[in-house]
Amino acid sequence: MEPNIRARQELERLEVVAGNGLLNRRAFLRGGAAFAAAVTGYTVAGSAAAEPLKDDPWSLEMGAVTPPLQTPSRFEKHVVRTLSNPNNELRNSHARTPHHLLNGTITPNSMHFSINHSGLPDIDPAKHRLVIHGMVRQPLVFTVESLLRYPMESRMAFVECSGNSAPMFSNQPVQATAQALHGLVSCSEWTGVRLSTLLDEAGIDPKAKWVIAEGADSLALHRSVPMKKALDDAMVGLYQNGERLMPGNGYPMRLLLPGYQGNMNVKFLRRLKLTEGPAMSYYEGKIYSQLLPDGKAYRFHFLQEVKSFITHPSFGLKMNGPGYYEISGIAYSGNGRISRVMVSADGGKTWAQAALQEPVHSKAFARFRAPWRWNGGPAVLQSRAWDEAGNAQPTRAEFVAVRGETKKPVTNLLSFPNQHYNSITSWGIASDGEIKHVYA
Amino acid sequence: MEPNIRARQELERLEVVAGNGLLNRRAFLRGGAAFAAAVTGYTVAGSAAAEPLKDDPWSLEMGAVTPPLQTPSRFEKHVVRTLSNPNNELRNSHARTPHHLLNGTITPNSMHFSINHSGLPDIDPAKHRLVIHGMVRQPLVFTVESLLRYPMESRMAFVECSGNSAPMFSNQPVQATAQALHGLVSCSEWTGVRLSTLLDEAGIDPKAKWVIAEGADSLALHRSVPMKKALDDAMVGLYQNGERLMPGNGYPMRLLLPGYQGNMNVKFLRRLKLTEGPAMSYYEGKIYSQLLPDGKAYRFHFLQEVKSFITHPSFGLKMNGPGYYEISGIAYSGNGRISRVMVSADGGKTWAQAALQEPVHSKAFARFRAPWRWNGGPAVLQSRAWDEAGNAQPTRAEFVAVRGETKKPVTNLLSFPNQHYNSITSWGIASDGEIKHVYA
């Protein structure tokens, strides 16, 4: 039987579960992926359309040297972090992860996002010290080497800057990629020492309710951490994805507070002081307070709340004609595991459940995927996530009603009009395959 | 109370579960990590031994620029792959992962091991083609772009060269690191298309029992894969740890056969031919046949069997005096999940169960950890793993009885006297803290 006829029959049997072509996520599980037969780009060998196959030049010669540290193919040189301060001027520096060009749940170390307020300090690990003092039985000073002797644990965790997605506060959708919009979040396997282990070593005064964490770069950024979090899953992180921390992510050690906003995960950690009350430091009293529309401000907003966004297809990528596509993206919550992600192709009128890549880790990226048959007409793609505690990612209308938006469109993608944006992202697909950022 | 007295009392309460100081793995779970108080290297602040704390130079100046792709600290420049062919001579090239310097379960992409027989081909992904032909209903030709449209999946998997650990066939233990001995295995999160999806597209002739996979480098290495495996968890891999494949690991696409020996995971995959019988290619008839002591050879030996080794402490590292240490290492099995790892500190006379870092993935690295109180005397450390199918890592005596060993000591660490070594590794600790590779 001519394959295209059989393929079309199989396609018709696939269950449409929501508007504008969204298919049952279990379509993946049925063998016989003829639903992919509508994919353009493959040809039938031997047909008129097929090109003659011959050895390419690289199949006829010795290749390049094997290096001590691998680097990507030159054909992937567009897959990099975008930089806010490429010439290291005396101001802060952000580097954003290219989510629209990555896949899976892990961010490779070269592309983990970073924010550094006074450049990357050149810290000699033999000289670096971690001091634990304040309301303790006995203040202690640790070297890196002594810390490496402690019981380690490894866990997946996302780290997100509270200012990630700040362009989404714009009253008009900014035309930018998932990197520009959401690039200040990444996910790694972190290995280090449970902070509670070290605090127990020093001995905690029962009156101590906070831990002030300070870094060793010239900014000496410090934040106050509630004791409950410090004794929960907080970690002094030493390794990311198997190797020692990247300089931009805190080498030789950082505080890791799974699910808590990025700046509290103090890099280049050098001091932990146990106190009765919070420091109300510059970085919590001024910089990281979120103003509300009524003029009030959150005193603290520790948690990065449930969130998701589609990475493929998205702005900066292009559709290649109607047919089958897999909608793919990432979801995460500072509260724990993602329990469900729904996807819409009609701007939120109807929804289909997406498949979640197992296993789903707590406070880490979950990759969601949804099969979609694009008929070539206009479409608006959205994703919406729920976490295991029952929290729902808010719609834009819900979010703006509480948190507000700017009065004029955001034009500077490196600005932070506000923080803690976790609402829905919508991508508008036009008939010619072009993708825009839209609000719906 | 003077902290060292209290610490000593806590230490004495810790349960010794096996000879020469091995502790209950659940010691980690009890709060109050005073067992770590025996760690040298931390000092009590304010004591005579404590050094005065002052700002280091990096705390007083602007740091370095934030780059588009992060690279490690200069203080980690010793953490690299070791190379067999650094000048790219016309022969094969191996690069080994520095396991004794890494932690967790993921191998960072820069340090994933690689073996390339004809250098790293400079493949243009726009020109690369994957052909599926032979005993199919319709032969197909895929571009990279068309493959990227297919349903993806992500999974953790180790890849191990069948020749990994070959120096262990030596009749005398080779004095070398875990990198030199076991560096031809690594673990990543792989993202790609299930092979069964693509074979279903082409349509499988019921008489086809094998798939011959061929690569696009000038070697054009090809191996025969049983159809059962091809239709099980085989994948065409496109991403490793989130980014596109490294050139040394098969860019732009490789075959991934979780748990099967490395060379079958054909890199630079360009052709899959469905056949009735195996090809008995050069790479299976000659190179990758394992000779047995009686002169016979395994016709095929697809599976990388259950295996473990201790990474810390190990040869190349040094003990810093008696006290608490965490024995740490990796375990894996081509059969599925690791179910149990036992550790010995007395050369296999007595054993304690190690803790396994959760979640434990199938056919991927599991990190095991065991608390140990070293009394400063001689010790011989070993690990032994079991997988969920009930397979046990063999002792050296068991292994040599079946597979043999060399008649003379191995002196060339880059040679492969035999393959598929999965027996126990032993590290001998001397009183002065020096670590040797021993047989026990």
GROMACS .gro file of N, CA and C in nm, chain A residues 285-338:
model
  162
  285GLY      N    1   1.580   4.465   5.157
  285GLY     CA    2   1.496   4.581   5.188
  285GLY      C    3   1.464   4.664   5.066
  286LYS      N    4   1.556   4.666   4.969
  286LYS     CA    5   1.535   4.753   4.854
  286LYS      C    6   1.522   4.676   4.723
  287ILE      N    7   1.628   4.604   4.691
  287ILE     CA    8   1.637   4.551   4.555
  287ILE      C    9   1.533   4.442   4.527
  288TYR      N   10   1.516   4.352   4.620
  288TYR     CA   11   1.431   4.237   4.591
  288TYR      C   12   1.296   4.243   4.659
  289SER      N   13   1.246   4.364   4.688
  289SER     CA   14   1.108   4.378   4.736
  289SER      C   15   1.017   4.399   4.616
  290GLN      N   16   0.909   4.328   4.612
  290GLN     CA   17   0.820   4.343   4.497
  290GLN      C   18   0.708   4.441   4.530
  291LEU      N   19   0.703   4.550   4.453
  291LEU     CA   20   0.597   4.648   4.472
  291LEU      C   21   0.466   4.596   4.413
  292LEU      N   22   0.358   4.619   4.485
  292LEU     CA   23   0.224   4.583   4.437
  292LEU      C   24   0.156   4.709   4.384
  293PRO      N   25   0.051   4.691   4.302
  293PRO     CA   26  -0.013   4.808   4.241
  293PRO      C   27  -0.068   4.908   4.345
  294ASP      N   28  -0.101   4.861   4.465
  294ASP     CA   29  -0.158   4.955   4.562
  294ASP      C   30  -0.051   5.028   4.642
  295GLY      N   31   0.075   5.012   4.603
  295GLY     CA   32   0.182   5.085   4.670
  295GLY      C   33   0.248   5.006   4.782
  296LYS      N   34   0.183   4.899   4.825
  296LYS     CA   35   0.245   4.815   4.928
  296LYS      C   36   0.351   4.726   4.862
  297ALA      N   37   0.432   4.664   4.947
  297ALA     CA   38   0.535   4.572   4.896
  297ALA      C   39   0.535   4.446   4.980
  298TYR      N   40   0.565   4.334   4.914
  298TYR     CA   41   0.591   4.212   4.991
  298TYR      C   42   0.714   4.236   5.076
  299ARG      N   43   0.705   4.201   5.205
  299ARG     CA   44   0.826   4.214   5.287
  299ARG      C   45   0.930   4.115   5.239
  300PHE      N   46   0.889   3.993   5.219
  300PHE     CA   47   0.976   3.892   5.160
  300PHE      C   48   0.892   3.816   5.057
  301HIS      N   49   0.957   3.763   4.956
  301HIS     CA   50   0.886   3.674   4.863
  301HIS      C   51   0.987   3.566   4.825
  302PHE      N   52   1.002   3.469   4.912
  302PHE     CA   53   1.110   3.372   4.897
  302PHE      C   54   1.088   3.277   4.779
  303LEU      N   55   0.966   3.232   4.762
  303LEU     CA   56   0.939   3.118   4.677
  303LEU      C   57   0.928   3.155   4.530
  304GLN      N   58   0.988   3.074   4.446
  304GLN     CA   59   0.962   3.081   4.302
  304GLN      C   60   0.842   2.990   4.277
  305GLU      N   61   0.732   3.050   4.237
  305GLU     CA   62   0.606   2.976   4.230
  305GLU      C   63   0.589   2.897   4.100
  306VAL      N   64   0.485   2.814   4.096
  306VAL     CA   65   0.464   2.721   3.985
  306VAL      C   66   0.458   2.796   3.853
  307LYS      N   67   0.525   2.740   3.752
  307LYS     CA   68   0.546   2.812   3.626
  307LYS      C   69   0.576   2.715   3.514
  308SER      N   70   0.542   2.755   3.393
  308SER     CA   71   0.579   2.675   3.276
  308SER      C   72   0.584   2.766   3.155
  309PHE      N   73   0.656   2.724   3.052
  309PHE     CA   74   0.651   2.792   2.923
  309PHE      C   75   0.693   2.693   2.815
  310ILE      N   76   0.638   2.717   2.695
  310ILE     CA   77   0.670   2.632   2.580
  310ILE      C   78   0.802   2.680   2.519
  311THR      N   79   0.891   2.585   2.494
  311THR     CA   80   1.018   2.617   2.431
  311THR      C   81   1.017   2.590   2.279
  312HIS      N   82   0.939   2.491   2.239
  312HIS     CA   83   0.925   2.458   2.098
  312HIS      C   84   0.778   2.431   2.070
  313PRO      N   85   0.717   2.493   1.967
  313PRO     CA   86   0.772   2.603   1.891
  313PRO      C   87   0.759   2.736   1.968
  314SER      N   88   0.848   2.828   1.942
  314SER     CA   89   0.844   2.955   2.013
  314SER      C   90   0.909   3.062   1.927
  315PHE      N   91   0.899   3.186   1.971
  315PHE     CA   92   0.956   3.299   1.898
  315PHE      C   93   1.102   3.271   1.865
  316GLY      N   94   1.138   3.300   1.741
  316GLY     CA   95   1.276   3.277   1.698
  316GLY      C   96   1.291   3.149   1.620
  317LEU      N   97   1.194   3.058   1.635
  317LEU     CA   98   1.190   2.937   1.554
  317LEU      C   99   1.081   2.956   1.450
  318LYS      N  100   1.073   2.865   1.354
  318LYS     CA  101   0.976   2.883   1.246
  318LYS      C  102   0.909   2.748   1.216
  319MET      N  103   0.781   2.754   1.184
  319MET     CA  104   0.710   2.633   1.147
  319MET      C  105   0.737   2.605   0.999
  320ASN      N  106   0.752   2.478   0.965
  320ASN     CA  107   0.778   2.442   0.825
  320ASN      C  108   0.656   2.378   0.762
  321GLY      N  109   0.547   2.452   0.760
  321GLY     CA  110   0.428   2.400   0.694
  321GLY      C  111   0.343   2.314   0.785
  322PRO      N  112   0.218   2.292   0.746
  322PRO     CA  113   0.127   2.215   0.830
  322PRO      C  114   0.174   2.071   0.849
  323GLY      N  115   0.121   2.009   0.953
  323GLY     CA  116   0.156   1.869   0.980
  323GLY      C  117   0.174   1.847   1.128
  324TYR      N  118   0.242   1.737   1.159
  324TYR     CA  119   0.260   1.699   1.299
  324TYR      C  120   0.375   1.776   1.362
  325TYR      N  121   0.353   1.827   1.483
  325TYR     CA  122   0.460   1.886   1.563
  325TYR      C  123   0.447   1.837   1.706
  326GLU      N  124   0.555   1.838   1.776
  326GLU     CA  125   0.549   1.811   1.919
  326GLU      C  126   0.571   1.942   1.992
  327ILE      N  127   0.469   1.984   2.066
  327ILE     CA  128   0.483   2.101   2.152
  327ILE      C  129   0.563   2.055   2.274
  328SER      N  130   0.667   2.131   2.308
  328SER     CA  131   0.755   2.089   2.416
  328SER      C  132   0.792   2.209   2.501
  329GLY      N  133   0.813   2.186   2.630
  329GLY     CA  134   0.849   2.297   2.717
  329GLY      C  135   0.891   2.249   2.854
  330ILE      N  136   0.913   2.345   2.945
  330ILE     CA  137   0.954   2.310   3.080
  330ILE      C  138   0.859   2.369   3.183
  331ALA      N  139   0.844   2.298   3.292
  331ALA     CA  140   0.759   2.340   3.403
  331ALA      C  141   0.834   2.315   3.532
  332TYR      N  142   0.808   2.397   3.635
  332TYR     CA  143   0.879   2.381   3.761
  332TYR      C  144   0.805   2.457   3.871
  333SER      N  145   0.831   2.420   3.994
  333SER     CA  146   0.769   2.488   4.107
  333SER      C  147   0.859   2.481   4.229
  334GLY      N  148   0.873   2.592   4.298
  334GLY     CA  149   0.949   2.595   4.422
  334GLY      C  150   0.881   2.518   4.534
  335ASN      N  151   0.756   2.479   4.511
  335ASN     CA  152   0.680   2.406   4.613
  335ASN      C  153   0.708   2.256   4.611
  336GLY      N  154   0.756   2.205   4.499
  336GLY     CA  155   0.776   2.060   4.490
  336GLY      C  156   0.765   2.012   4.348
  337ARG      N  157   0.697   1.899   4.330
  337ARG     CA  158   0.687   1.839   4.198
  337ARG      C  159   0.575   1.902   4.115
  338ILE      N  160   0.597   1.909   3.987
  338ILE     CA  161   0.490   1.942   3.893
  338ILE      C  162   0.397   1.821   3.887
   0.00000   0.00000   0.00000
